[in-house]
Amino acid sequence: MPAPQGPATARRTEWRERCASAVSRSTGSLSSAAVTRMEAEHAWFSDLDAENRSWVGLILQAGVRGFADWLRRGEATSGAPDHGGHGPALAASVFGAAPRTLAGIITLAQTVDLVRLTIEVVESNVDAMVDPADAPDLQVAVSRYAREVAFATAEVYARAAEARGAWDARLEALVVDAVLRAEADETVLSRASAVGWEARGEVAVVLGDVAAGVGDPAAETGLFEEVRRCARAAGLDALCAVQGERLVVLLGGVREARTAAAAVAPTFGPGPVVVGPVVTDLTRAHLSARAALSGYRAATGWPQAPRPVPSVDLLPERVMAGDGHARRHLVEDVYRPLAAERDILVSTLAAWFAHAGSTEATARGLFVHPNTVRYRLRQVAEVAGLDPHDPRDALTLQLALVLGRQAG
């Protein structure tokens, strides 16, 4: 049997029931008044379609009914789940009728406007709902209920944001994985758009080691946010994923590969950071990813490589590591243009390497004037984009000569 109530407790119980009944009777009129004010004071409410406006109306009614039930349960005096009415229980009673997608349509700020306006409507009608003697205590109860609803609202959006964040991370990882496996199609483009990829401009892929301490989802989330912050500051889109000990970043809106990669290079761990060539869009990003991955694997062969380093600058190391694409690149884009422009350029370059880069010795070997050798070497630089006088470019040119001869 319940414990007998004292006079004060009995009076409080009667007051709660009396006020709760008065609020319940006024649910319809209060909800209508709140909807009218929403239409008059908030343009975003009028921009909603009819279905979502009706859901907002149901939330308003649920909030008023929830206040009546909250009064009957004891105004959250004990803090116990049966009495508190806050947290999950209150969130379910107020927002449970609305579909989950509504949280993605109405922002947190708009929901705050909704709650604030509903409370103002209830407060302004307190005197009309109850006896003047009950009004002051009911005003206090309304303020306390508003606080409980505010916490419940924050919890609803926090949970929605947490679930959206986890889902976005999975989608982002799927997009990056599809690019690395050369499976980027319309589905991948749709997924990328869902996680904020604006598909603006050209694309490049950046690869490097993961920073120390990034081993749990929370740390990964923080790392990805830092990458995106750096990318946004440079006017770029970014998609990220950690694969083993590698951090993979897809950059959109790229004009020049090295400059774009430099914007996010500080977010990588120690070691080489390699950027692939710029491609037209996300569907061709696997070409950039393939070159970047090959360069990343071969980068240990050039300890003095800049950071970041374009994958094309690692062609010698990639060839020595067995990269067939790098071999074809040197034959098709370096050797054959030289041979097609003037075959004499190939023979001059070979003689120049054979004479240890001595212009005079090369001229004597070819029976030409030294200025002729200098002229031809300038032509080599113009055609191949590689300067024979630069040690790195000279290494690339030598490999191109060897591979070109082997290819016939």
PDB file of N, CA and C in Angstrom, residues 266-311:
ATOM      1  N   PRO A 266      51.350  18.389 -43.464  1.00  0.00           N
ATOM      2  CA  PRO A 266      51.627  18.379 -42.014  1.00  0.00           C
ATOM      3  C   PRO A 266      50.779  17.396 -41.218  1.00  0.00           C
ATOM      4  N   THR A 267      49.685  16.914 -41.775  1.00  0.00           N
ATOM      5  CA  THR A 267      48.823  15.982 -41.039  1.00  0.00           C
ATOM      6  C   THR A 267      49.325  14.544 -41.122  1.00  0.00           C
ATOM      7  N   PHE A 268      50.316  14.279 -41.964  1.00  0.00           N
ATOM      8  CA  PHE A 268      50.869  12.936 -42.091  1.00  0.00           C
ATOM      9  C   PHE A 268      51.952  12.703 -41.045  1.00  0.00           C
ATOM     10  N   GLY A 269      52.252  11.438 -40.816  1.00  0.00           N
ATOM     11  CA  GLY A 269      53.330  11.090 -39.922  1.00  0.00           C
ATOM     12  C   GLY A 269      54.678  11.271 -40.593  1.00  0.00           C
ATOM     13  N   PRO A 270      55.769  10.952 -39.873  1.00  0.00           N
ATOM     14  CA  PRO A 270      57.100  11.078 -40.469  1.00  0.00           C
ATOM     15  C   PRO A 270      57.260  10.119 -41.632  1.00  0.00           C
ATOM     16  N   GLY A 271      58.137  10.481 -42.563  1.00  0.00           N
ATOM     17  CA  GLY A 271      58.344   9.643 -43.730  1.00  0.00           C
ATOM     18  C   GLY A 271      57.883  10.339 -44.992  1.00  0.00           C
ATOM     19  N   PRO A 272      58.043   9.682 -46.130  1.00  0.00           N
ATOM     20  CA  PRO A 272      57.680  10.311 -47.401  1.00  0.00           C
ATOM     21  C   PRO A 272      56.178  10.537 -47.533  1.00  0.00           C
ATOM     22  N   VAL A 273      55.837  11.646 -48.175  1.00  0.00           N
ATOM     23  CA  VAL A 273      54.450  11.943 -48.560  1.00  0.00           C
ATOM     24  C   VAL A 273      54.453  12.100 -50.075  1.00  0.00           C
ATOM     25  N   VAL A 274      53.715  11.244 -50.767  1.00  0.00           N
ATOM     26  CA  VAL A 274      53.749  11.183 -52.231  1.00  0.00           C
ATOM     27  C   VAL A 274      52.389  11.589 -52.788  1.00  0.00           C
ATOM     28  N   VAL A 275      52.397  12.424 -53.814  1.00  0.00           N
ATOM     29  CA  VAL A 275      51.156  12.839 -54.466  1.00  0.00           C
ATOM     30  C   VAL A 275      51.180  12.353 -55.905  1.00  0.00           C
ATOM     31  N   GLY A 276      50.068  11.766 -56.342  1.00  0.00           N
ATOM     32  CA  GLY A 276      49.955  11.285 -57.706  1.00  0.00           C
ATOM     33  C   GLY A 276      49.655  12.416 -58.671  1.00  0.00           C
ATOM     34  N   PRO A 277      49.643  12.127 -59.948  1.00  0.00           N
ATOM     35  CA  PRO A 277      49.350  13.161 -60.949  1.00  0.00           C
ATOM     36  C   PRO A 277      47.907  13.641 -60.858  1.00  0.00           C
ATOM     37  N   VAL A 278      47.673  14.835 -61.347  1.00  0.00           N
ATOM     38  CA  VAL A 278      46.327  15.408 -61.350  1.00  0.00           C
ATOM     39  C   VAL A 278      45.514  14.761 -62.474  1.00  0.00           C
ATOM     40  N   VAL A 279      44.288  14.321 -62.138  1.00  0.00           N
ATOM     41  CA  VAL A 279      43.385  13.718 -63.120  1.00  0.00           C
ATOM     42  C   VAL A 279      42.100  14.532 -63.174  1.00  0.00           C
ATOM     43  N   THR A 280      41.278  14.228 -64.179  1.00  0.00           N
ATOM     44  CA  THR A 280      40.138  15.098 -64.454  1.00  0.00           C
ATOM     45  C   THR A 280      39.044  15.040 -63.405  1.00  0.00           C
ATOM     46  N   ASP A 281      38.767  13.856 -62.848  1.00  0.00           N
ATOM     47  CA  ASP A 281      37.665  13.750 -61.887  1.00  0.00           C
ATOM     48  C   ASP A 281      37.847  12.496 -61.042  1.00  0.00           C
ATOM     49  N   LEU A 282      36.869  12.244 -60.175  1.00  0.00           N
ATOM     50  CA  LEU A 282      36.974  11.145 -59.221  1.00  0.00           C
ATOM     51  C   LEU A 282      36.962   9.784 -59.905  1.00  0.00           C
ATOM     52  N   THR A 283      36.297   9.670 -61.046  1.00  0.00           N
ATOM     53  CA  THR A 283      36.242   8.377 -61.721  1.00  0.00           C
ATOM     54  C   THR A 283      37.599   7.957 -62.270  1.00  0.00           C
ATOM     55  N   ARG A 284      38.512   8.901 -62.448  1.00  0.00           N
ATOM     56  CA  ARG A 284      39.857   8.595 -62.940  1.00  0.00           C
ATOM     57  C   ARG A 284      40.901   8.734 -61.836  1.00  0.00           C
ATOM     58  N   ALA A 285      40.449   8.915 -60.613  1.00  0.00           N
ATOM     59  CA  ALA A 285      41.389   9.119 -59.506  1.00  0.00           C
ATOM     60  C   ALA A 285      42.240   7.885 -59.244  1.00  0.00           C
ATOM     61  N   HIS A 286      41.790   6.696 -59.724  1.00  0.00           N
ATOM     62  CA  HIS A 286      42.601   5.499 -59.511  1.00  0.00           C
ATOM     63  C   HIS A 286      43.948   5.602 -60.215  1.00  0.00           C
ATOM     64  N   LEU A 287      44.021   6.377 -61.297  1.00  0.00           N
ATOM     65  CA  LEU A 287      45.305   6.567 -61.978  1.00  0.00           C
ATOM     66  C   LEU A 287      46.272   7.348 -61.097  1.00  0.00           C
ATOM     67  N   SER A 288      45.758   8.377 -60.443  1.00  0.00           N
ATOM     68  CA  SER A 288      46.592   9.135 -59.509  1.00  0.00           C
ATOM     69  C   SER A 288      46.972   8.292 -58.305  1.00  0.00           C
ATOM     70  N   ALA A 289      46.003   7.486 -57.823  1.00  0.00           N
ATOM     71  CA  ALA A 289      46.269   6.638 -56.657  1.00  0.00           C
ATOM     72  C   ALA A 289      47.321   5.586 -56.976  1.00  0.00           C
ATOM     73  N   ARG A 290      47.247   5.001 -58.177  1.00  0.00           N
ATOM     74  CA  ARG A 290      48.206   3.969 -58.557  1.00  0.00           C
ATOM     75  C   ARG A 290      49.620   4.526 -58.591  1.00  0.00           C
ATOM     76  N   ALA A 291      49.794   5.704 -59.191  1.00  0.00           N
ATOM     77  CA  ALA A 291      51.120   6.315 -59.255  1.00  0.00           C
ATOM     78  C   ALA A 291      51.608   6.715 -57.868  1.00  0.00           C
ATOM     79  N   ALA A 292      50.703   7.264 -57.041  1.00  0.00           N
ATOM     80  CA  ALA A 292      51.103   7.664 -55.689  1.00  0.00           C
ATOM     81  C   ALA A 292      51.514   6.462 -54.858  1.00  0.00           C
ATOM     82  N   LEU A 293      50.771   5.362 -54.980  1.00  0.00           N
ATOM     83  CA  LEU A 293      51.104   4.159 -54.218  1.00  0.00           C
ATOM     84  C   LEU A 293      52.443   3.581 -54.665  1.00  0.00           C
ATOM     85  N   SER A 294      52.684   3.566 -55.972  1.00  0.00           N
ATOM     86  CA  SER A 294      53.966   3.083 -56.478  1.00  0.00           C
ATOM     87  C   SER A 294      55.111   3.960 -55.971  1.00  0.00           C
ATOM     88  N   GLY A 295      54.904   5.276 -56.008  1.00  0.00           N
ATOM     89  CA  GLY A 295      55.938   6.178 -55.505  1.00  0.00           C
ATOM     90  C   GLY A 295      56.166   6.032 -54.017  1.00  0.00           C
ATOM     91  N   TYR A 296      55.084   5.811 -53.286  1.00  0.00           N
ATOM     92  CA  TYR A 296      55.203   5.634 -51.830  1.00  0.00           C
ATOM     93  C   TYR A 296      56.043   4.398 -51.501  1.00  0.00           C
ATOM     94  N   ARG A 297      55.836   3.315 -52.252  1.00  0.00           N
ATOM     95  CA  ARG A 297      56.585   2.088 -51.994  1.00  0.00           C
ATOM     96  C   ARG A 297      58.058   2.237 -52.362  1.00  0.00           C
ATOM     97  N   ALA A 298      58.339   3.043 -53.391  1.00  0.00           N
ATOM     98  CA  ALA A 298      59.713   3.165 -53.876  1.00  0.00           C
ATOM     99  C   ALA A 298      60.467   4.335 -53.273  1.00  0.00           C
ATOM    100  N   ALA A 299      59.791   5.172 -52.488  1.00  0.00           N
ATOM    101  CA  ALA A 299      60.389   6.423 -52.021  1.00  0.00           C
ATOM    102  C   ALA A 299      61.593   6.217 -51.116  1.00  0.00           C
ATOM    103  N   THR A 300      61.708   5.046 -50.503  1.00  0.00           N
ATOM    104  CA  THR A 300      62.872   4.805 -49.634  1.00  0.00           C
ATOM    105  C   THR A 300      64.174   4.846 -50.431  1.00  0.00           C
ATOM    106  N   GLY A 301      64.099   4.681 -51.748  1.00  0.00           N
ATOM    107  CA  GLY A 301      65.304   4.751 -52.566  1.00  0.00           C
ATOM    108  C   GLY A 301      65.833   6.153 -52.757  1.00  0.00           C
ATOM    109  N   TRP A 302      65.072   7.148 -52.355  1.00  0.00           N
ATOM    110  CA  TRP A 302      65.519   8.550 -52.458  1.00  0.00           C
ATOM    111  C   TRP A 302      65.296   9.231 -51.100  1.00  0.00           C
ATOM    112  N   PRO A 303      66.225   9.029 -50.160  1.00  0.00           N
ATOM    113  CA  PRO A 303      66.030   9.570 -48.802  1.00  0.00           C
ATOM    114  C   PRO A 303      65.938  11.092 -48.772  1.00  0.00           C
ATOM    115  N   GLN A 304      66.535  11.755 -49.769  1.00  0.00           N
ATOM    116  CA  GLN A 304      66.531  13.224 -49.767  1.00  0.00           C
ATOM    117  C   GLN A 304      65.324  13.801 -50.508  1.00  0.00           C
ATOM    118  N   ALA A 305      64.351  12.978 -50.819  1.00  0.00           N
ATOM    119  CA  ALA A 305      63.178  13.456 -51.564  1.00  0.00           C
ATOM    120  C   ALA A 305      62.466  14.550 -50.785  1.00  0.00           C
ATOM    121  N   PRO A 306      61.976  15.587 -51.486  1.00  0.00           N
ATOM    122  CA  PRO A 306      61.202  16.626 -50.782  1.00  0.00           C
ATOM    123  C   PRO A 306      59.908  16.048 -50.243  1.00  0.00           C
ATOM    124  N   ARG A 307      59.261  16.791 -49.377  1.00  0.00           N
ATOM    125  CA  ARG A 307      58.013  16.354 -48.762  1.00  0.00           C
ATOM    126  C   ARG A 307      57.006  17.486 -48.886  1.00  0.00           C
ATOM    127  N   PRO A 308      55.980  17.331 -49.684  1.00  0.00           N
ATOM    128  CA  PRO A 308      55.616  16.139 -50.456  1.00  0.00           C
ATOM    129  C   PRO A 308      56.416  16.046 -51.753  1.00  0.00           C
ATOM    130  N   VAL A 309      56.418  14.861 -52.341  1.00  0.00           N
ATOM    131  CA  VAL A 309      57.111  14.632 -53.598  1.00  0.00           C
ATOM    132  C   VAL A 309      56.117  14.085 -54.623  1.00  0.00           C
ATOM    133  N   PRO A 310      56.074  14.674 -55.818  1.00  0.00           N
ATOM    134  CA  PRO A 310      55.203  14.116 -56.866  1.00  0.00           C
ATOM    135  C   PRO A 310      55.689  12.738 -57.292  1.00  0.00           C
ATOM    136  N   SER A 311      54.769  11.862 -57.614  1.00  0.00           N
ATOM    137  CA  SER A 311      55.138  10.508 -58.005  1.00  0.00           C
ATOM    138  C   SER A 311      55.981  10.501 -59.270  1.00  0.00           C
TER     139      SER A 311
END
